[in-house]
mmCIF file of C-alpha atoms in Angstrom:
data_model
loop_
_atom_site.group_PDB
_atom_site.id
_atom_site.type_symbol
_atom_site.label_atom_id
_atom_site.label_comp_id
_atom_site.label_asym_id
_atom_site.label_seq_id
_atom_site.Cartn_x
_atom_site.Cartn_y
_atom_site.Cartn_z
ATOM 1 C CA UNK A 1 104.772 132.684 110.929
ATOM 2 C CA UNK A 2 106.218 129.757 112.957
ATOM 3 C CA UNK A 3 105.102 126.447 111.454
ATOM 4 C CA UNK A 4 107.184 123.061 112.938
ATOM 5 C CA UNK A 5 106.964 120.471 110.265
ATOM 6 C CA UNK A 6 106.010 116.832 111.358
ATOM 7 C CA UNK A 7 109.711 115.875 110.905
ATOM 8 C CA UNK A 8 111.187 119.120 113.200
ATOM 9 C CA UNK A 9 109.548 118.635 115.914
ATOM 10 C CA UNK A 10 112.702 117.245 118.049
ATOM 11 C CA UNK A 11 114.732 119.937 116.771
ATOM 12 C CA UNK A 12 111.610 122.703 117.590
ATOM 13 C CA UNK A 13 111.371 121.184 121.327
ATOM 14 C CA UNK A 14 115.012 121.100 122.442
ATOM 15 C CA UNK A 15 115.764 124.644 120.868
ATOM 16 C CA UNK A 16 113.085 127.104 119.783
ATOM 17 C CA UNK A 17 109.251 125.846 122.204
ATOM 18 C CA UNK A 18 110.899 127.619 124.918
ATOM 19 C CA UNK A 19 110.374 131.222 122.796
ATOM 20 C CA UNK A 20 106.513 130.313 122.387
ATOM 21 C CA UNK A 21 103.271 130.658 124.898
ATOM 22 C CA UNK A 22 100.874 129.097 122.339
ATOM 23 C CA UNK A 23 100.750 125.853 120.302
ATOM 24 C CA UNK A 24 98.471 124.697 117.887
ATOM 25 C CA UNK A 25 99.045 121.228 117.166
ATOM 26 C CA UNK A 26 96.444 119.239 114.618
ATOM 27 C CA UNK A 27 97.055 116.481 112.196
ATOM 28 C CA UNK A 28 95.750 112.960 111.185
ATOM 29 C CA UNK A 29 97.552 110.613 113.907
ATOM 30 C CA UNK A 30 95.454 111.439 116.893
ATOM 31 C CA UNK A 31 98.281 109.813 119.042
ATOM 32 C CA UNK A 32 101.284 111.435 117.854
ATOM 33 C CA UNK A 33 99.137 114.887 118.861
ATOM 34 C CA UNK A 34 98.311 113.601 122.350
ATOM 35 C CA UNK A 35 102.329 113.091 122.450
ATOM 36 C CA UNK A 36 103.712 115.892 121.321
ATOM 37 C CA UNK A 37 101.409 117.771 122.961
ATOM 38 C CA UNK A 38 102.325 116.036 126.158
ATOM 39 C CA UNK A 39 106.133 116.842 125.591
ATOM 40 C CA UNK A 40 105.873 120.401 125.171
ATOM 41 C CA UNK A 41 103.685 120.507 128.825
ATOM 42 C CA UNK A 42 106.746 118.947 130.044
ATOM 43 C CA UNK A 43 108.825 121.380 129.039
ATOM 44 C CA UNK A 44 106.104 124.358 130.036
ATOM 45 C CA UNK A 45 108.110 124.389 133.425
ATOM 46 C CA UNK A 46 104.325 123.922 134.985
ATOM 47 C CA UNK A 47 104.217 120.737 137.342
ATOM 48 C CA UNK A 48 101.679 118.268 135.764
ATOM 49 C CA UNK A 49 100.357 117.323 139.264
ATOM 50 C CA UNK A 50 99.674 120.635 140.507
ATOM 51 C CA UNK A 51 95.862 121.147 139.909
ATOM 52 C CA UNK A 52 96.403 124.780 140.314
ATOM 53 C CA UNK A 53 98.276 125.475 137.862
ATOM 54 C CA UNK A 54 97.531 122.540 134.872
ATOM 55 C CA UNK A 55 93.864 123.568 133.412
ATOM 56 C CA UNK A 56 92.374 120.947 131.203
ATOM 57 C CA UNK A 57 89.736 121.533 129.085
ATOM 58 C CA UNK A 58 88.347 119.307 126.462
ATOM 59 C CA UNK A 59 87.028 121.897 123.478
ATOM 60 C CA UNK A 60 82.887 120.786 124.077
ATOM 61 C CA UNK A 61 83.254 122.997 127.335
ATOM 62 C CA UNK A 62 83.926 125.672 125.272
ATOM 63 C CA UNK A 63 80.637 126.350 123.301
ATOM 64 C CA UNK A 64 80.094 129.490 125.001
ATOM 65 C CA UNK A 65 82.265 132.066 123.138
ATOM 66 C CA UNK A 66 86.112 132.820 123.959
ATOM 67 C CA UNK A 67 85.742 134.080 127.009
ATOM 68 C CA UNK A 68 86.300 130.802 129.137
ATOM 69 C CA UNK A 69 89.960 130.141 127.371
ATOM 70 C CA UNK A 70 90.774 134.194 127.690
ATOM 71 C CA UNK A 71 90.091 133.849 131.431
ATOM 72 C CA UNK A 72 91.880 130.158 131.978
ATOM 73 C CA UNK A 73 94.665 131.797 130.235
ATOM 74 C CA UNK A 74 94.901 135.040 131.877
ATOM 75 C CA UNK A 75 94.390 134.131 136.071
ATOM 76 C CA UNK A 76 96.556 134.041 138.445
ATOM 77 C CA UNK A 77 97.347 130.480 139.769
ATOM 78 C CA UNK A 78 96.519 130.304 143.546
ATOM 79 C CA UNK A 79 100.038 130.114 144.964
ATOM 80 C CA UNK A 80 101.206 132.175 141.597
ATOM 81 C CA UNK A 81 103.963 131.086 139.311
ATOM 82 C CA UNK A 82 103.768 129.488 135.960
ATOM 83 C CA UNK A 83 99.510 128.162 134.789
ATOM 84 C CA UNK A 84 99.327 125.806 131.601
ATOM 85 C CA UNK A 85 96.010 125.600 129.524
ATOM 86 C CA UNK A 86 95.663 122.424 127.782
ATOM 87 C CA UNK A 87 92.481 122.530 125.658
ATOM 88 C CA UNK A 88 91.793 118.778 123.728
ATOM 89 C CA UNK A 89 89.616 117.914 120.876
ATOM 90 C CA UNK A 90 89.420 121.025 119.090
ATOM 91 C CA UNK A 91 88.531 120.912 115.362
ATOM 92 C CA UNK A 92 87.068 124.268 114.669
ATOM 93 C CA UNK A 93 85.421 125.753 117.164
ATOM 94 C CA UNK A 94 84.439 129.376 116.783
ATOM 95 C CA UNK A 95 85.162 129.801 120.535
ATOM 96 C CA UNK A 96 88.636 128.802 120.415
ATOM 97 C CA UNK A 97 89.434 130.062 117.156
ATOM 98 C CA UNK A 98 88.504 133.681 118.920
ATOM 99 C CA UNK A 99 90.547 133.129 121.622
ATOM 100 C CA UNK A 100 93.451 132.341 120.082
ATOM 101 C CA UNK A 101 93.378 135.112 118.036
ATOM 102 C CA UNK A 102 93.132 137.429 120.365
ATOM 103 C CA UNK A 103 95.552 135.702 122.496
ATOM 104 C CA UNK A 104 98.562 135.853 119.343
ATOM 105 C CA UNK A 105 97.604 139.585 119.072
ATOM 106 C CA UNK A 106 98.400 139.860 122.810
ATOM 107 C CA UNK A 107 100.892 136.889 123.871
ATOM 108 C CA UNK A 108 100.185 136.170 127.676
ATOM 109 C CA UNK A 109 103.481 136.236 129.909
ATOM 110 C CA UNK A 110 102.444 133.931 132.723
ATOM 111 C CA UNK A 111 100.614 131.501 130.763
ATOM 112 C CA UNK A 112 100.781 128.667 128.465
ATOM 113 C CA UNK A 113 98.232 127.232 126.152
ATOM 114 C CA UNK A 114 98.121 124.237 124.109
ATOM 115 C CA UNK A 115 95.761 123.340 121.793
ATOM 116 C CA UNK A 116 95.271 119.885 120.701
ATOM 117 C CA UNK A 117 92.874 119.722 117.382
ATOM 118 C CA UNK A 118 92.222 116.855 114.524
ATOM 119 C CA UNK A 119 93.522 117.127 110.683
ATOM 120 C CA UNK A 120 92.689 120.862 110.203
ATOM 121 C CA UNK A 121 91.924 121.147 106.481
ATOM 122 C CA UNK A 122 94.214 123.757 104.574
ATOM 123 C CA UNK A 123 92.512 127.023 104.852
ATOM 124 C CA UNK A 124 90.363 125.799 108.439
ATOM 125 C CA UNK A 125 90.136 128.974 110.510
ATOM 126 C CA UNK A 126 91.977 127.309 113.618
ATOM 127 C CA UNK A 127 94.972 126.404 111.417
ATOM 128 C CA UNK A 128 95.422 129.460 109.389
ATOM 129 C CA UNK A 129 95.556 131.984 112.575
ATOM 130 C CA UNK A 130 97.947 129.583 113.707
ATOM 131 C CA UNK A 131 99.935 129.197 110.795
ATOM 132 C CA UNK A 132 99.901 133.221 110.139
ATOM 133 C CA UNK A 133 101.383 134.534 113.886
ATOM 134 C CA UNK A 134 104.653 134.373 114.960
ATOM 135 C CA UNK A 135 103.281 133.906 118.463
ATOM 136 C CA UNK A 136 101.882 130.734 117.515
ATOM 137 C CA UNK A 137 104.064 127.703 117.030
ATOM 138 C CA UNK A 138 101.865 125.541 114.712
ATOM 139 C CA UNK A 139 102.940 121.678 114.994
ATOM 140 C CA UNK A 140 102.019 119.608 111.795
ATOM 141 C CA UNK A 141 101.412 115.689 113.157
ATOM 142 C CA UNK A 142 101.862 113.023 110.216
ATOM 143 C CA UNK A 143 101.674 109.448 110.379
ATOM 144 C CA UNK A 144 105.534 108.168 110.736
ATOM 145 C CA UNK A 145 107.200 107.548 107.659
ATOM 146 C CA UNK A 146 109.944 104.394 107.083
ATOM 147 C CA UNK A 147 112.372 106.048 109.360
ATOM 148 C CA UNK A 148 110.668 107.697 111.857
ATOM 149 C CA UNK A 149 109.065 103.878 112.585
ATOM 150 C CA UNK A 150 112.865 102.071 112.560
ATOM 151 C CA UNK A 151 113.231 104.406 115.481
ATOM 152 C CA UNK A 152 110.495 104.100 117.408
ATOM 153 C CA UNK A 153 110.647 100.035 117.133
ATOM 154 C CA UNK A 154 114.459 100.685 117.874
ATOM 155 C CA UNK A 155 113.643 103.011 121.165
ATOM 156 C CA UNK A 156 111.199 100.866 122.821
ATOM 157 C CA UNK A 157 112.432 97.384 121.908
ATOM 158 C CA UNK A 158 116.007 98.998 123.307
ATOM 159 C CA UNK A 159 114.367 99.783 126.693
ATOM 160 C CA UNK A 160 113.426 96.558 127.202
ATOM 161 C CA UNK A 161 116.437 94.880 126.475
ATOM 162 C CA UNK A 162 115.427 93.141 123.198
ATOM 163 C CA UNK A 163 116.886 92.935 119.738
ATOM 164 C CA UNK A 164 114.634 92.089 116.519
ATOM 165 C CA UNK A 165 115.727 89.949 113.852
ATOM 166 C CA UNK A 166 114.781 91.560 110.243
ATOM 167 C CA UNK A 167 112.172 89.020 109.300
ATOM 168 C CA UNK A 168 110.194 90.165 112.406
ATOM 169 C CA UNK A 169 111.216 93.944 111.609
ATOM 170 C CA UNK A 170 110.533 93.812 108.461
ATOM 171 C CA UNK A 171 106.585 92.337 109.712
ATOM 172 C CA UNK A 172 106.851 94.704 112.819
ATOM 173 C CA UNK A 173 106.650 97.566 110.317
ATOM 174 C CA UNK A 174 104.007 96.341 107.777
ATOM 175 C CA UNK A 175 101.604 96.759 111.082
ATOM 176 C CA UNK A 176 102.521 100.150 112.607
ATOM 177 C CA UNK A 177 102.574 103.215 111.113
ATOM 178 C CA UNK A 178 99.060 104.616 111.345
ATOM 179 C CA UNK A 179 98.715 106.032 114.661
ATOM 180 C CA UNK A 180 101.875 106.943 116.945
ATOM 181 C CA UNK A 181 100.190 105.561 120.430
ATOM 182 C CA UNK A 182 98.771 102.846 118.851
ATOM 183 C CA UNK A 183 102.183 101.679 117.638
ATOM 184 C CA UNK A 184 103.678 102.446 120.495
ATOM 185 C CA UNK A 185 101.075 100.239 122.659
ATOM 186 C CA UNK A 186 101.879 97.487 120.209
ATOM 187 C CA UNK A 187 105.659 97.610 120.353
ATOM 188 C CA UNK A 188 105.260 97.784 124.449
ATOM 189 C CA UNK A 189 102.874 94.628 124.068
ATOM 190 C CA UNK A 190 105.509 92.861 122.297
ATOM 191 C CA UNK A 191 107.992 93.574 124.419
ATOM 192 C CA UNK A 192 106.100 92.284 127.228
ATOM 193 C CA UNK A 193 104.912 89.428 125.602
ATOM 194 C CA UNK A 194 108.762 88.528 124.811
ATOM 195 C CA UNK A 195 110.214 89.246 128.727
ATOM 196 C CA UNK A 196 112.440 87.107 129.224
ATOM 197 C CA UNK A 197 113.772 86.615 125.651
ATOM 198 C CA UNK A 198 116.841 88.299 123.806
ATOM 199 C CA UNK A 199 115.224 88.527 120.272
ATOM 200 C CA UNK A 200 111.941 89.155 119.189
ATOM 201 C CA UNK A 201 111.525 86.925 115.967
ATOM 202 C CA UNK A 202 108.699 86.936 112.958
ATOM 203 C CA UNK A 203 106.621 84.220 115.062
ATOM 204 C CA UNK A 204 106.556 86.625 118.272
ATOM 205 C CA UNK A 205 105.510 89.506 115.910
ATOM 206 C CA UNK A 206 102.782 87.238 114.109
ATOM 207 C CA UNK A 207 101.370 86.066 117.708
ATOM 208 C CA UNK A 208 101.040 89.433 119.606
ATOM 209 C CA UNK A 209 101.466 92.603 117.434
ATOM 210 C CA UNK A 210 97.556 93.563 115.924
ATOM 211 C CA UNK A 211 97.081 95.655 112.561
ATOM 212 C CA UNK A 212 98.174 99.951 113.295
ATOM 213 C CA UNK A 213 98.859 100.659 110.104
ATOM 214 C CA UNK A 214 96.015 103.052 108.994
ATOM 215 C CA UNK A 215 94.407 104.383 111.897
ATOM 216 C CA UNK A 216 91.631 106.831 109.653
ATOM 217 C CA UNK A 217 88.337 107.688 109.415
ATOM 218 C CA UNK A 218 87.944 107.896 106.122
ATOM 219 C CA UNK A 219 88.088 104.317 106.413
ATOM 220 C CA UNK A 220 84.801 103.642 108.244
ATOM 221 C CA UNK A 221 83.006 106.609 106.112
ATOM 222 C CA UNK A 222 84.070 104.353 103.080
ATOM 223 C CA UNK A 223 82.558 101.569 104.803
ATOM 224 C CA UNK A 224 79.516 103.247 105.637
ATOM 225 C CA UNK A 225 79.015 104.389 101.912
ATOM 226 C CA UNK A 226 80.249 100.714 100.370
ATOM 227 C CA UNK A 227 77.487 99.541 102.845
ATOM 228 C CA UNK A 228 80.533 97.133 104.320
ATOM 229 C CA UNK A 229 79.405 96.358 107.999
ATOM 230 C CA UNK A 230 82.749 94.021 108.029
ATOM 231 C CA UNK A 231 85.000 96.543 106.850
ATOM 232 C CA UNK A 232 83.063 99.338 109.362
ATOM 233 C CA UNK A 233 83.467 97.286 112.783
ATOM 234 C CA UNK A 234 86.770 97.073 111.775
ATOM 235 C CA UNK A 235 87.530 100.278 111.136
ATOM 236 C CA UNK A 236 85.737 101.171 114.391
ATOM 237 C CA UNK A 237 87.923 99.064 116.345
ATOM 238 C CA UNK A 238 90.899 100.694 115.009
ATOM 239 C CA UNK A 239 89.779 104.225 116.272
ATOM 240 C CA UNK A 240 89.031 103.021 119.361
ATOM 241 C CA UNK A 241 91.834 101.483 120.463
ATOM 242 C CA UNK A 242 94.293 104.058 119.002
ATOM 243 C CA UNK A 243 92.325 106.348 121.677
ATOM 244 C CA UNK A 244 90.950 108.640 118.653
ATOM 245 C CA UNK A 245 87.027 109.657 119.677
ATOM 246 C CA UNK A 246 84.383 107.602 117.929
ATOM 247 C CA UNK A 247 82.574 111.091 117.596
ATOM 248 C CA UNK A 248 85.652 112.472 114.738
ATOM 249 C CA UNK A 249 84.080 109.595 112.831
ATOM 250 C CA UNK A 250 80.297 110.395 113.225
ATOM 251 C CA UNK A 251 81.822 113.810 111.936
ATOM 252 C CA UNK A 252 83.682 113.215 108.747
ATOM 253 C CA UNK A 253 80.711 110.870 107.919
ATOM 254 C CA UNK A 254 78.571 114.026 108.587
ATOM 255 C CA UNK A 255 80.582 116.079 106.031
ATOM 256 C CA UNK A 256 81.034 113.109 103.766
ATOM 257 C CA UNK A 257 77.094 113.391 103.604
ATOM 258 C CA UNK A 258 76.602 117.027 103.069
ATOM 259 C CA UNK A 259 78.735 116.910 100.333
ATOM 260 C CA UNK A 260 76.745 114.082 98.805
ATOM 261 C CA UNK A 261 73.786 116.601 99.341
ATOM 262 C CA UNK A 262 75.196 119.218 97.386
ATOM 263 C CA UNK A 263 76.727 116.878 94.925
ATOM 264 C CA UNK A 264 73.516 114.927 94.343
ATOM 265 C CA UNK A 265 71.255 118.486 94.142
ATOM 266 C CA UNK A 266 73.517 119.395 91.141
ATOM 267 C CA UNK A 267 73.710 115.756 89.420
ATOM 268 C CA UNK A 268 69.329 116.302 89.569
ATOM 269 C CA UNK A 269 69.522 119.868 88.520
ATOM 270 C CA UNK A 270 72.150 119.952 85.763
ATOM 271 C CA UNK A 271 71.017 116.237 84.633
ATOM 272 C CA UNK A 272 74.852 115.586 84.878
ATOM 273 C CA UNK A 273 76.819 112.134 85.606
ATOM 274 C CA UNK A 274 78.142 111.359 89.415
ATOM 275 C CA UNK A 275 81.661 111.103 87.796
ATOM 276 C CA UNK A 276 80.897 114.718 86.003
ATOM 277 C CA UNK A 277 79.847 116.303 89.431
ATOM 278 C CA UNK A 278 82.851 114.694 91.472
ATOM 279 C CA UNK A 279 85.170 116.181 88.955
ATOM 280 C CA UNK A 280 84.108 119.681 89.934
ATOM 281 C CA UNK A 281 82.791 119.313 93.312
ATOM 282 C CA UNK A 282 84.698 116.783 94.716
ATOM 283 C CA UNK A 283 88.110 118.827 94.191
ATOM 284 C CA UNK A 284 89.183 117.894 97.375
ATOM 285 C CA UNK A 285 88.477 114.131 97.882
ATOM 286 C CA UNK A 286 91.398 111.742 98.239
ATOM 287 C CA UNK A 287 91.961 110.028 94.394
ATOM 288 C CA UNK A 288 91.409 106.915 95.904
ATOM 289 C CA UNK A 289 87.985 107.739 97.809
ATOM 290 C CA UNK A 290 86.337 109.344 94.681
ATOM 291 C CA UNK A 291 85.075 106.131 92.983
ATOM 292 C CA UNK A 292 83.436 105.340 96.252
ATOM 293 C CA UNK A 293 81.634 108.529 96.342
ATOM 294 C CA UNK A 294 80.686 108.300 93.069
ATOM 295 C CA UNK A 295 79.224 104.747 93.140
ATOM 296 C CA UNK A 296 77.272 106.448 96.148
ATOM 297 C CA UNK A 297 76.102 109.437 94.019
ATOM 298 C CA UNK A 298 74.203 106.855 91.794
ATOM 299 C CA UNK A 299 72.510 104.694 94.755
ATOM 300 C CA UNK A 300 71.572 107.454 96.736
ATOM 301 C CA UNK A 301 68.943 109.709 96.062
ATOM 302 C CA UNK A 302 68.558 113.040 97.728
ATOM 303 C CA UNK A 303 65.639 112.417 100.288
ATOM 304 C CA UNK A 304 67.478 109.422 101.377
ATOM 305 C CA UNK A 305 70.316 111.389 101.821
ATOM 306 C CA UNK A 306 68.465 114.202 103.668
ATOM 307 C CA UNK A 307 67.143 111.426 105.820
ATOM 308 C CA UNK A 308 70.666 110.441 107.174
ATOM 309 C CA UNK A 309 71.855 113.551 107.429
ATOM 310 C CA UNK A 310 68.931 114.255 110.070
ATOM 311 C CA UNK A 311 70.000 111.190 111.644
ATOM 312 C CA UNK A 312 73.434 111.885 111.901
ATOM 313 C CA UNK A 313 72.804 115.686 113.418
ATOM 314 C CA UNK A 314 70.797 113.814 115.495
ATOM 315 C CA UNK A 315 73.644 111.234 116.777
ATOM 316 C CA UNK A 316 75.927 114.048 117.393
ATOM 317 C CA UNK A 317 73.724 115.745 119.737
ATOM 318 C CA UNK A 318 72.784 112.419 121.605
ATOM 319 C CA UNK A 319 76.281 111.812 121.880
ATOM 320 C CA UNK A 320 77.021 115.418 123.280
ATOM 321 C CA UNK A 321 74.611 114.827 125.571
ATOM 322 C CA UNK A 322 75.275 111.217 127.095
ATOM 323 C CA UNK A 323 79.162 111.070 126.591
ATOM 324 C CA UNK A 324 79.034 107.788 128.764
ATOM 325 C CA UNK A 325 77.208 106.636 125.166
ATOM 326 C CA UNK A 326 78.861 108.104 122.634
ATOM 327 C CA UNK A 327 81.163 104.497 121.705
ATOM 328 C CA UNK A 328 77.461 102.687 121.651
ATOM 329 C CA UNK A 329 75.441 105.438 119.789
ATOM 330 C CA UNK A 330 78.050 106.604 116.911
ATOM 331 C CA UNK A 331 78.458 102.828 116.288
ATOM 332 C CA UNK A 332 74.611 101.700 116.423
ATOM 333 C CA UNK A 333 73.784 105.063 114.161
ATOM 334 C CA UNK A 334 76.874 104.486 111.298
ATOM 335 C CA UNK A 335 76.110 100.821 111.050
ATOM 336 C CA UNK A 336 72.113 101.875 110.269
ATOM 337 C CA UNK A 337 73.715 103.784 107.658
ATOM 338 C CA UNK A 338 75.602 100.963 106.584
ATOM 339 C CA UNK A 339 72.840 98.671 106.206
ATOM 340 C CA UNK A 340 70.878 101.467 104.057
ATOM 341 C CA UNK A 341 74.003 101.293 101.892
ATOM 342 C CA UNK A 342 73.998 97.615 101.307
ATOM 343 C CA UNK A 343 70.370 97.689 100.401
ATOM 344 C CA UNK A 344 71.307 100.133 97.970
#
């Protein structure tokens, strides 16, 4: 088994990747992923510009079964040498859970593949063949703690020739934290924004830096079942500008709803309370989330639940379909939701 913690990751790049074909790496902070994931094709010893060799896949190409990944993986690059396979947006696709099982029973020798996938529940199929080879190096991607975020605001303040007095550190930090390239595009838009200057103070920070603290989408399911269109667009604006796809939002709020399904079938069957059913149902919900899915247990009943489940399936495929859309049509669809939870 070779699973990096979030906080070994520098130590896993510069001395044991080298030893590994195939990554898995999932996790809540979309952008710390897309990095890490980035770092390890630099060190793949493929060239990132030859087209060639570097095969990227996003994981809705890959509907088909494994067989697309298993032959990315296992051809022989044009002029030969070293071929990376960068597959993006997995969550837990039956295709590329396949492939990459067959792939750690059978490591490839001229190939690389890297797997970039969302927060992978405990116990998701993706993660746990991951997490149970020693081919695979499984990468863990938190949000940054205290001291991870003193040395990213150090790094990239540093590179531009800028200091930070601790009044503006101390409200540099109460605004990143959520997402690594979204605090990472904020610290760069400071530093631009102070050019020319030798410290960054609390007014600079105030003026430029925006909120990247909680980049999640439990936050806009929570809006959708408060019925908070504020707290929603908000939320929404979040995702998309930390670069994480509107459609991982339409999807938790998918799950968020079958569970209400199942939760609200029992609550009618058993004649029990919403707080009764979340206790033994709701296990796995966040201590924080529950009394908002139990408030929704009571408002919603289960045809109206039904209902926006259809609609939701619904969204997903429009979105599949008409990508161009999906920002318009995963916003227009959870704000309808919304609204049905206000009137509620």
């Amino acid at each position: 088994m070779s699973e990096v913690k979030s906080h070994e990751f520098d130590g896993f790049l510069n001395r044991g990747a080298s030893g590994y074909r195939l990554f898995l790496l999932y996790g809540p902070d979309r952008g710390l992923v897309s990095e890490r994931a980035a770092q390890l094709a630099g060190r793949s010893g493929v060239s990132l510009d030859d087209p060639f060799a570097l095969v990227k896949l996003d994981a809705s190409e890959l509907q088909q079964g494994a067989g697309r990944v298993l032959d990315e993986v296992n051809a022989i690059g044009l002029f030969g040498g070293e071929k990376l396979v960068w597959i993006r947006g997995a969550s837990n696709e039956k295709a590329i859970s396949e492939a990459l099982q067959l792939l750690a029973d059978e490591p490839p020798t001229g190939s690389t593949l890297i797997i970039e996938a969302g927060d992978l529940k405990k116990g998701a199929v993706l993660r746990k063949i991951g997490e149970s080879s020693r081919a695979v190096a499984s990468v863990a991607c938190y949000s940054d703690d205290a001291r991870s975020l003193h040395a990213l605001v150090d790094k990239e303040l540093a590179e531009a020739g800028l200091r930070i007095s601790p009044a503006a550190r101390e409200r540099l930090l109460e605004a990143l934290g959520g997402d690594r390239m979204a605090s990472r595009n904020e610290l760069r838009k400071l530093a631009l924004y102070c050019l020319g200057k030798d410290m960054v103070d609390e007014e600079d920070v105030l003026a430029i830096v925006g909120d990247a603290s909680a980049i999640s989408v439990d936050d806009a399911v929570d809006a959708v079942l408060q019925g908070d269109v504020d707290a929603l667009l908000h939320a929404m604006k979040k995702i998309t500008t930390s670069k994480t796809p509107p459609f991982l939002a339409l999807q938790a709020c998918l799950r968020q709803f079958q569970q209400l399904d199942l939760m609200r079938a029992e609550m009618d069957a058993s004649r029990q309370s919403a707080s009764q059913v979340a206790a033994t149902l709701g296990r796995g919900l966040h201590f924080r989330r529950k009394p908002i899915v139990e408030a929704a247990l009571k408002h919603w009943t289960a045809p109206a639940i039904r209902r926006e489940l259809s609609r939701l399936q619904a969204t997903i495929y429009q979105s599949r379909a008409r990508q161009s859309l999906e920002e318009s049509l995963v916003l227009q669809n959870l704000l309808a939701i919304a609204i049905q939870s206000a009137r509620r």
